[in-house]
Coordinates of C-alpha atoms and ligand atoms in Angstrom, one line a residue:
M16 CA 0.0 -0.2 0.0
T17 CA 1.7 3.3 -0.7
V18 CA 0.1 6.9 -0.3
D19 CA 0.0 9.8 -2.4
I20 CA -0.5 13.4 -0.6
R21 CA 2.7 14.5 -1.2
G22 CA 2.4 18.5 -1.4
R23 CA -1.3 19.0 0.4
D24 CA -2.6 19.7 3.7
F25 CA -3.0 18.2 7.0
L26 CA -6.3 20.4 8.3
G27 CA -8.7 17.1 8.7
L28 CA -9.4 13.8 8.2
K29 CA -12.4 14.8 5.9
D30 CA -10.2 15.8 3.1
F31 CA -8.4 12.4 3.2
Q32 CA -10.0 9.1 1.7
A33 CA -10.1 5.6 3.3
D34 CA -7.0 4.3 1.3
E35 CA -4.7 7.3 2.0
L36 CA -5.4 7.0 6.0
V37 CA -4.9 3.0 5.5
G38 CA -1.5 3.7 4.1
L39 CA -0.4 6.4 6.4
L40 CA -0.6 3.9 9.1
Q41 CA 1.0 1.4 7.1
L42 CA 3.1 4.0 6.4
A43 CA 3.7 4.5 10.0
A44 CA 4.0 0.9 11.3
D45 CA 7.2 0.9 8.5
M46 CA 8.5 3.3 9.9
K47 CA 9.0 2.1 13.5
A48 CA 9.5 -0.9 12.4
G49 CA 12.8 0.8 11.0
R50 CA 11.6 -0.2 7.3
N51 CA 11.8 2.7 5.8
G52 CA 12.1 6.4 5.5
R53 CA 15.4 7.0 7.0
R54 CA 17.1 10.5 6.9
C55 CA 14.1 12.2 4.2
L56 CA 13.4 15.0 5.5
E57 CA 17.2 15.7 5.1
G58 CA 17.4 19.4 4.1
K59 CA 14.0 20.1 5.0
L60 CA 12.4 22.6 7.8
I61 CA 9.7 22.7 9.6
G62 CA 7.7 25.4 11.3
M63 CA 5.3 25.5 13.5
L64 CA 3.5 28.2 14.9
F65 CA 1.7 27.3 18.7
E66 CA -0.1 29.5 20.3
K67 CA -1.5 27.2 22.8
A68 CA 0.9 24.7 25.6
S69 CA 2.0 21.1 24.1
T70 CA 4.1 18.3 25.3
R71 CA 3.4 15.5 23.2
T72 CA 2.2 17.6 19.5
R73 CA 5.1 19.8 19.9
I74 CA 8.2 17.6 21.3
S75 CA 7.0 14.8 18.8
F76 CA 6.9 16.7 15.8
Q77 CA 10.3 17.7 17.1
A78 CA 11.9 13.8 17.6
A79 CA 10.1 13.3 14.6
A80 CA 11.6 15.8 12.1
R81 CA 15.0 15.4 13.3
Q82 CA 15.1 11.3 13.5
L83 CA 13.9 12.2 9.7
G84 CA 17.0 14.3 9.4
G85 CA 15.2 17.8 8.9
L86 CA 14.7 20.3 11.4
T87 CA 12.3 22.3 13.4
E88 CA 11.8 26.5 14.9
T89 CA 9.0 26.8 17.0
Y90 CA 7.0 30.0 17.2
T91 CA 4.7 31.7 19.4
P92 CA 2.2 34.5 18.2
Q93 CA 3.8 37.0 21.0
E94 CA 7.4 36.7 18.8
L95 CA 6.0 37.2 15.2
Q96 CA 4.5 39.9 14.1
L97 CA 1.1 38.5 14.2
S98 CA 0.9 40.5 17.6
N99 CA 1.4 43.7 16.3
A100 CA -1.7 43.0 13.9
E101 CA 0.0 41.6 11.2
T102 CA -2.4 39.7 9.4
L103 CA -2.5 36.0 8.6
I104 CA -2.1 36.4 5.0
D105 CA 0.6 38.0 4.6
T106 CA 2.2 35.8 8.1
A107 CA 1.3 32.2 5.5
E108 CA 2.7 34.0 2.5
V109 CA 6.2 35.0 4.3
M110 CA 6.8 31.8 6.3
S111 CA 6.1 29.5 3.7
R112 CA 8.7 30.7 1.1
F113 CA 11.1 30.1 3.9
L114 CA 9.8 26.7 5.5
D115 CA 9.2 23.1 4.1
A116 CA 5.9 22.5 6.2
I117 CA 4.1 25.1 9.0
V118 CA 2.5 23.6 12.0
V119 CA 0.0 25.1 13.6
R120 CA -1.7 24.8 16.8
S121 CA -4.7 27.0 17.3
Y122 CA -8.0 27.8 19.4
D123 CA -10.6 30.2 21.6
L124 CA -14.1 28.0 22.5
D125 CA -15.3 31.1 23.0
A126 CA -15.5 31.6 19.6
Y127 CA -15.8 28.1 18.0
G128 CA -15.1 27.9 14.3
K129 CA -12.2 30.5 13.6
A130 CA -9.4 28.8 14.8
H131 CA -10.4 26.0 11.5
R132 CA -11.5 28.6 9.4
D133 CA -8.0 30.8 10.3
L134 CA -6.1 27.5 9.4
Q135 CA -7.5 27.6 6.4
V136 CA -6.4 30.8 5.7
I137 CA -2.9 30.0 6.3
A138 CA -3.2 26.6 4.4
E139 CA -4.6 29.0 1.0
H140 CA -1.5 31.3 1.7
S141 CA 0.8 29.4 2.0
A142 CA 2.6 27.2 -0.2
V143 CA 3.7 24.5 1.6
P144 CA 2.0 21.7 3.3
V145 CA 0.1 23.1 6.8
I146 CA -1.1 20.9 9.7
N147 CA -3.0 21.0 12.3
A148 CA -1.7 20.4 15.5
L149 CA -4.3 20.7 17.0
D150 CA -7.7 23.0 17.0
D151 CA -10.9 24.0 17.9
K152 CA -12.4 22.0 15.3
E153 CA -10.6 19.1 15.1
H154 CA -6.9 16.8 16.0
P155 CA -6.2 15.0 13.6
C156 CA -2.4 14.1 13.9
Q157 CA -3.8 12.6 18.0
V158 CA -6.2 11.0 15.6
L159 CA -3.6 8.5 13.5
A160 CA -1.4 7.8 16.6
D161 CA -4.6 6.8 18.2
L162 CA -5.2 4.6 15.0
L163 CA -1.6 3.6 15.4
T164 CA -2.3 2.0 18.4
I165 CA -5.1 0.1 18.4
Q166 CA -4.7 -1.6 15.1
E167 CA -1.1 -2.9 16.7
R168 CA -2.9 -4.0 19.6
F169 CA -5.9 -5.6 18.5
G170 CA -4.3 -6.5 14.1
A171 CA -5.6 -6.6 11.4
S172 CA -9.6 -7.0 12.2
Y173 CA -9.0 -4.0 14.5
Q174 CA -12.4 -2.6 12.8
R175 CA -14.7 -5.1 14.7
R176 CA -13.3 -4.3 17.8
K177 CA -15.9 -2.1 20.1
V178 CA -14.1 1.6 21.0
V179 CA -15.8 3.5 23.3
F180 CA -14.9 6.6 23.1
T181 CA -16.2 9.0 26.5
W182 CA -16.8 12.1 27.5
A183 CA -15.2 12.2 30.5
Y184 CA -14.8 14.8 33.4
A185 CA -12.0 18.0 33.5
K186 CA -12.0 21.1 35.0
R187 CA -10.5 22.7 32.0
Q188 CA -12.2 23.5 29.0
K189 CA -10.8 21.3 26.4
S190 CA -11.4 21.9 21.6
P191 CA -13.7 18.7 20.9
G192 CA -11.0 17.5 17.8
V193 CA -9.8 14.2 19.3
T194 CA -14.0 13.8 18.9
H195 CA -14.2 14.7 15.6
S196 CA -11.6 13.8 14.1
L197 CA -12.0 10.1 15.4
L198 CA -15.7 10.0 14.4
T199 CA -14.6 11.0 11.1
A200 CA -11.5 8.2 10.3
A201 CA -13.9 5.7 12.7
A202 CA -16.5 6.2 9.9
L203 CA -14.4 6.5 6.9
L204 CA -12.1 2.8 8.0
G205 CA -15.3 1.1 9.1
M206 CA -14.8 1.0 12.9
T207 CA -17.3 0.2 15.4
L208 CA -17.5 2.7 17.4
T209 CA -19.7 4.0 20.1
L210 CA -19.4 8.0 21.0
A211 CA -20.9 8.0 24.4
Y212 CA -21.6 11.6 26.5
P213 CA -24.1 13.5 28.7
P214 CA -27.0 15.1 26.9
G215 CA -25.5 18.7 25.8
F216 CA -22.1 17.4 24.6
E217 CA -23.2 16.7 21.3
P218 CA -20.3 16.5 18.4
D219 CA -20.7 19.5 15.6
D220 CA -23.4 18.3 13.0
E221 CA -20.6 19.6 10.5
Y222 CA -18.9 15.7 11.9
L223 CA -22.0 13.5 12.4
D224 CA -23.9 14.4 9.4
F225 CA -19.9 13.4 7.5
A226 CA -19.9 10.4 9.8
R227 CA -23.2 9.1 8.8
A228 CA -22.6 9.4 4.6
A229 CA -19.1 8.1 5.4
A230 CA -20.3 5.4 7.4
R231 CA -23.1 3.9 5.0
R232 CA -20.1 3.6 1.9
S233 CA -17.4 1.6 4.9
G234 CA -19.9 -0.5 6.7
A235 CA -19.1 1.1 9.8
R236 CA -21.3 1.1 13.4
I237 CA -21.3 4.4 14.9
E238 CA -23.8 4.4 17.9
H239 CA -24.6 7.4 20.7
C240 CA -25.7 6.4 24.5
H241 CA -25.7 8.6 27.3
D242 CA -24.7 6.2 30.1
L243 CA -21.0 5.2 30.4
D244 CA -22.1 2.2 32.6
E245 CA -24.4 0.6 29.5
A246 CA -21.6 2.0 27.0
C247 CA -18.9 0.2 28.6
V248 CA -20.5 -3.5 28.1
G249 CA -18.7 -5.4 25.4
A250 CA -16.0 -2.7 25.0
D251 CA -12.4 -3.6 23.8
V252 CA -11.1 0.1 24.3
I253 CA -12.0 2.7 26.0
Y254 CA -10.7 6.0 25.7
A255 CA -11.3 9.1 27.9
K256 CA -11.5 12.4 26.4
S257 CA -13.1 15.6 27.8
W258 CA -14.3 18.9 25.7
K259 CA -16.0 22.0 25.4
S260 CA -20.3 21.8 25.3
L261 CA -20.4 23.2 21.9
T262 CA -24.3 24.1 22.0
S263 CA -23.2 26.2 25.7
T264 CA -22.1 28.8 26.9
S265 CA -18.4 29.2 28.8
A266 CA -20.9 29.0 32.2
G267 CA -23.2 27.0 31.2
D268 CA -20.7 24.3 30.0
R269 CA -18.5 24.9 33.6
E270 CA -22.3 24.0 34.9
L271 CA -23.3 21.5 33.0
R272 CA -20.2 19.4 33.9
E273 CA -20.7 19.7 37.2
R274 CA -22.9 18.1 37.2
A275 CA -22.5 15.2 34.7
R276 CA -18.7 14.9 36.7
A277 CA -19.8 11.9 39.5
R278 CA -21.1 9.9 36.7
W279 CA -18.5 9.8 34.2
C280 CA -15.6 9.3 35.8
V281 CA -13.9 6.1 34.2
S282 CA -13.4 3.4 37.0
R283 CA -12.6 0.1 37.7
R284 CA -16.2 -0.7 37.3
H285 CA -16.6 0.2 33.6
F286 CA -13.7 -2.2 33.1
E287 CA -15.9 -4.7 34.6
R288 CA -18.4 -4.6 32.0
A289 CA -15.9 -4.3 29.1
N290 CA -14.3 -7.5 27.3
P291 CA -11.2 -9.5 29.2
G292 CA -7.8 -7.7 27.9
A293 CA -10.1 -4.3 27.1
V294 CA -7.7 -1.4 27.1
F295 CA -7.4 1.9 28.7
M296 CA -6.6 5.0 26.0
D297 CA -5.9 8.4 27.1
C298 CA -4.3 11.2 24.5
M299 CA -3.2 13.1 28.1
P300 CA -2.9 15.3 29.9
L301 CA -5.0 13.9 31.7
I302 CA -5.8 14.7 35.9
R303 CA -6.3 11.6 38.0
G304 CA -9.2 11.0 39.4
D305 CA -11.1 13.8 36.7
E306 CA -11.3 12.1 33.2
A307 CA -10.6 7.7 35.0
T308 CA -9.7 7.3 38.4
A309 CA -6.2 6.5 39.0
E310 CA -6.3 3.0 39.5
V311 CA -7.6 2.5 36.0
V312 CA -4.9 5.7 34.7
D313 CA -2.2 3.6 36.6
G314 CA -3.1 0.3 36.1
P315 CA -2.4 -2.4 33.5
Q316 CA -4.7 -1.8 30.9
S317 CA -3.3 1.9 30.5
I318 CA -1.6 1.7 26.9
R319 CA -1.9 5.6 26.8
Y320 CA 2.2 6.0 27.3
A321 CA 2.1 3.5 24.4
E322 CA -0.3 6.1 22.5
A323 CA 1.6 9.1 23.2
E324 CA 4.9 7.4 21.5
N325 CA 2.9 6.6 18.3
R326 CA 2.8 10.7 17.8
M327 CA 5.9 10.2 16.9
H328 CA 5.8 7.5 14.6
A329 CA 2.7 8.6 13.6
Q330 CA 3.7 12.1 12.8
K331 CA 6.9 10.6 10.5
A332 CA 4.3 8.5 8.0
L333 CA 2.8 11.9 7.9
L334 CA 6.0 14.4 7.2
A335 CA 7.4 11.8 4.7
A336 CA 4.3 11.5 3.1
L337 CA 3.4 15.7 2.8
L338 CA 7.0 16.2 2.1
T339 CA 8.4 13.7 0.5
G340 CA 5.8 11.4 -1.2
Ligands
CP1 N1 -2.3 14.7 22.9 C1 -2.1 15.9 22.8 O1 -2.3 16.6 21.9 O2 -0.6 16.3 23.7 P1 -0.3 18.0 24.0 O3 -1.4 19.2 24.4 O4 0.7 18.2 24.9 O5 0.6 18.2 22.3

């Protein structure tokens, strides 16, 4: 399986075909096994604009690029003339004349959709690939790593395994990016996904509509559930993630999440309902006792460090495919 996405942007998974995602995952697995990609980014410079904090995304991009012979440079908007009102258009046009790819993390959950539109503007005015490192709508890089992790764990028939992706309590308001990207990927790849969340935390209709149409083509089974205990029956993966309500104000969201808190923390009880060998996933960062109990987070079923490591392997494949074919 080859993947031909050279020169494209990676803003969201809706822009990709199932076979392109399958090809990226195969390339990531090959690169992880040391079979492909040595020094393929020699001479390439990747600029990374991070408006928000990041541990995994930022460092895994740096490590991926370096290991393949490339270089990265990280900037904050405050360090660039964006802080003096230079436009995104001028910034993108100029950056893309120096760089071989631009990685961007930016979101403001009080202005839902703006960050994704801004990213599209950057991509339209960039002559080099632009990669979404988390905005207010998608986190496609995280989900590439998640798919690699699930595929490694369950093998070629991973689509038949039941993945429960559940809203979980967190004090901090977080982007629904992973939710939308995983929903999209599951629909494209024919996966068995149960989305569990309290009423009020529904995903964006744009992603629900896409997923319904894609699932009809792929045979994906996507269910929605408002009860975490019920959702976890027969699960092979329980993946916890918090996100802000898209239909509430900030204050309304805080009230909703505090009310849901007690019933939406993944615990041993949920694994007792799951299949033997079920695993716990979380893209991190997390707070023990919020998204999941410490017993689950640090227990033998937790594969979240392998999931984090796969950020680097998945992004090696992505950079190689976008920049070198
Ligand atoms: N999962 C993830 O994106 O982690 P960081 O915020 O640390 O990059």
